[in-house]
Tab-separated table of C-alpha atoms in Angstrom:
chain	number	residue	atom	x	y	z
W	1099	UNK	CA	54.019	-35.186	17.836
W	1100	UNK	CA	51.966	-31.962	17.777
W	1101	UNK	CA	50.433	-30.747	20.987
W	1102	UNK	CA	46.687	-30.173	21.204
W	1103	UNK	CA	46.342	-27.487	23.834
W	1104	UNK	CA	42.864	-27.247	25.305
W	1105	UNK	CA	43.487	-24.859	28.174
W	1106	UNK	CA	46.017	-22.189	29.160
W	1107	UNK	CA	46.179	-21.185	32.830
W	1108	UNK	CA	48.303	-18.550	34.574
W	1109	UNK	CA	49.900	-18.582	37.987
W	1110	UNK	CA	49.514	-15.448	40.081
W	1111	UNK	CA	53.239	-14.929	39.621
W	1112	UNK	CA	52.941	-14.922	35.826
W	1113	UNK	CA	50.003	-12.502	35.963
W	1114	UNK	CA	51.920	-10.204	38.302
W	1115	UNK	CA	55.000	-10.283	36.014
W	1116	UNK	CA	52.874	-9.238	33.023
W	1117	UNK	CA	51.031	-6.555	35.025
W	1118	UNK	CA	54.281	-5.041	36.312
W	1119	UNK	CA	56.097	-4.939	32.962
W	1120	UNK	CA	57.217	-1.417	32.116
W	1121	UNK	CA	57.261	-2.325	28.415
W	1122	UNK	CA	53.494	-2.518	27.986
W	1123	UNK	CA	53.744	-3.059	24.231
W	1124	UNK	CA	55.766	-6.234	24.796
W	1125	UNK	CA	53.346	-7.351	27.519
W	1126	UNK	CA	50.479	-7.034	25.039
W	1127	UNK	CA	52.444	-8.987	22.410
W	1128	UNK	CA	53.226	-11.777	24.883
W	1129	UNK	CA	49.593	-12.050	25.959
W	1130	UNK	CA	48.496	-11.988	22.324
W	1131	UNK	CA	50.831	-14.889	21.530
W	1132	UNK	CA	49.331	-16.961	24.336
W	1133	UNK	CA	45.831	-15.966	23.239
W	1134	UNK	CA	46.678	-17.382	19.804
W	1135	UNK	CA	47.645	-20.667	21.483
W	1136	UNK	CA	44.299	-20.703	23.298
W	1137	UNK	CA	42.350	-20.029	20.111
W	1138	UNK	CA	44.259	-22.376	17.810
W	1139	UNK	CA	44.805	-25.145	20.320
W	1140	UNK	CA	48.389	-25.535	19.126
W	1141	UNK	CA	51.751	-24.519	20.488
W	1142	UNK	CA	54.012	-23.287	17.708
W	1143	UNK	CA	56.977	-21.028	17.204
W	1144	UNK	CA	60.183	-20.784	19.171
W	1145	UNK	CA	59.678	-23.059	22.169
W	1146	UNK	CA	61.687	-25.877	23.681
W	1147	UNK	CA	61.922	-28.169	26.663
W	1148	UNK	CA	64.185	-27.205	29.556
W	1149	UNK	CA	63.864	-30.474	31.449
W	1150	UNK	CA	61.972	-31.480	34.577
W	1151	UNK	CA	58.670	-30.813	32.814
W	1152	UNK	CA	59.342	-27.121	32.172
W	1153	UNK	CA	59.322	-25.438	28.767
W	1154	UNK	CA	60.330	-22.032	27.458
W	1155	UNK	CA	58.850	-19.908	24.716
W	1156	UNK	CA	61.092	-17.122	23.448
W	1157	UNK	CA	60.054	-13.717	22.191
W	1158	UNK	CA	62.497	-11.956	19.889
W	1159	UNK	CA	61.865	-8.391	20.998
W	1160	UNK	CA	62.653	-6.226	23.989
W	1161	UNK	CA	65.460	-7.706	26.080
W	1162	UNK	CA	64.654	-11.213	24.815
W	1163	UNK	CA	61.576	-12.027	26.864
W	1164	UNK	CA	60.807	-15.610	27.824
W	1165	UNK	CA	57.816	-17.261	29.398
W	1166	UNK	CA	58.178	-20.526	31.262
W	1167	UNK	CA	55.420	-23.090	31.436
W	1168	UNK	CA	54.554	-26.639	32.348
W	1169	UNK	CA	52.398	-29.069	30.412
W	1170	UNK	CA	49.860	-31.310	32.076
W	1171	UNK	CA	48.757	-34.337	30.033
W	1172	UNK	CA	50.159	-32.574	26.946
W	1173	UNK	CA	46.930	-30.552	26.813
W	1174	UNK	CA	46.934	-27.999	29.620
W	1175	UNK	CA	49.536	-25.246	29.792
W	1176	UNK	CA	50.323	-23.618	33.125
W	1177	UNK	CA	52.186	-20.332	32.640
W	1178	UNK	CA	54.617	-20.278	35.553
W	1179	UNK	CA	56.642	-17.077	35.266
W	1180	UNK	CA	58.444	-14.830	32.833
W	1181	UNK	CA	61.740	-13.078	32.455
W	1182	UNK	CA	64.408	-11.974	30.032
W	1183	UNK	CA	67.617	-13.346	28.567
W	1184	UNK	CA	69.623	-11.422	31.171
W	1185	UNK	CA	68.190	-13.493	34.041
W	1186	UNK	CA	67.534	-16.711	32.161
W	1187	UNK	CA	69.392	-19.138	34.453
W	1188	UNK	CA	67.705	-17.780	37.582
W	1189	UNK	CA	64.305	-17.723	35.888
W	1190	UNK	CA	64.624	-21.328	34.675
W	1191	UNK	CA	65.552	-22.542	38.145
W	1192	UNK	CA	62.594	-20.644	39.586
W	1193	UNK	CA	60.199	-22.033	36.955
W	1194	UNK	CA	61.338	-25.573	37.747
W	1195	UNK	CA	60.729	-24.927	41.435
W	1196	UNK	CA	57.230	-23.557	40.721
W	1197	UNK	CA	56.374	-26.534	38.524
W	1198	UNK	CA	57.594	-29.020	41.118
W	1199	UNK	CA	55.539	-27.264	43.807
W	1200	UNK	CA	52.477	-27.327	41.560
W	1201	UNK	CA	52.825	-31.062	40.920
W	1202	UNK	CA	53.214	-31.771	44.637
W	1203	UNK	CA	50.098	-29.794	45.612
């Protein structure tokens, strides 16, 4: 079933991760990808579920960047945090914690 995304929100942590990236070209590409989701209303490309309501979208450049997000009512994306392949396990655990905290607030 395709997702009809109507809104994309960022946590402060996600915004900080993007702002502090040394690879500014990759940061721009990541933001552009999410801007495309906002404009098209559809989530496409290399993304998958990680369980516990958290999803990952992979970017095949740089050190293998990933952004982690939650979906609310299959229409609102909350960008939780980002990372790279090198720290994937830690980043996934952290994203799940952020999502759980968001749902409990």
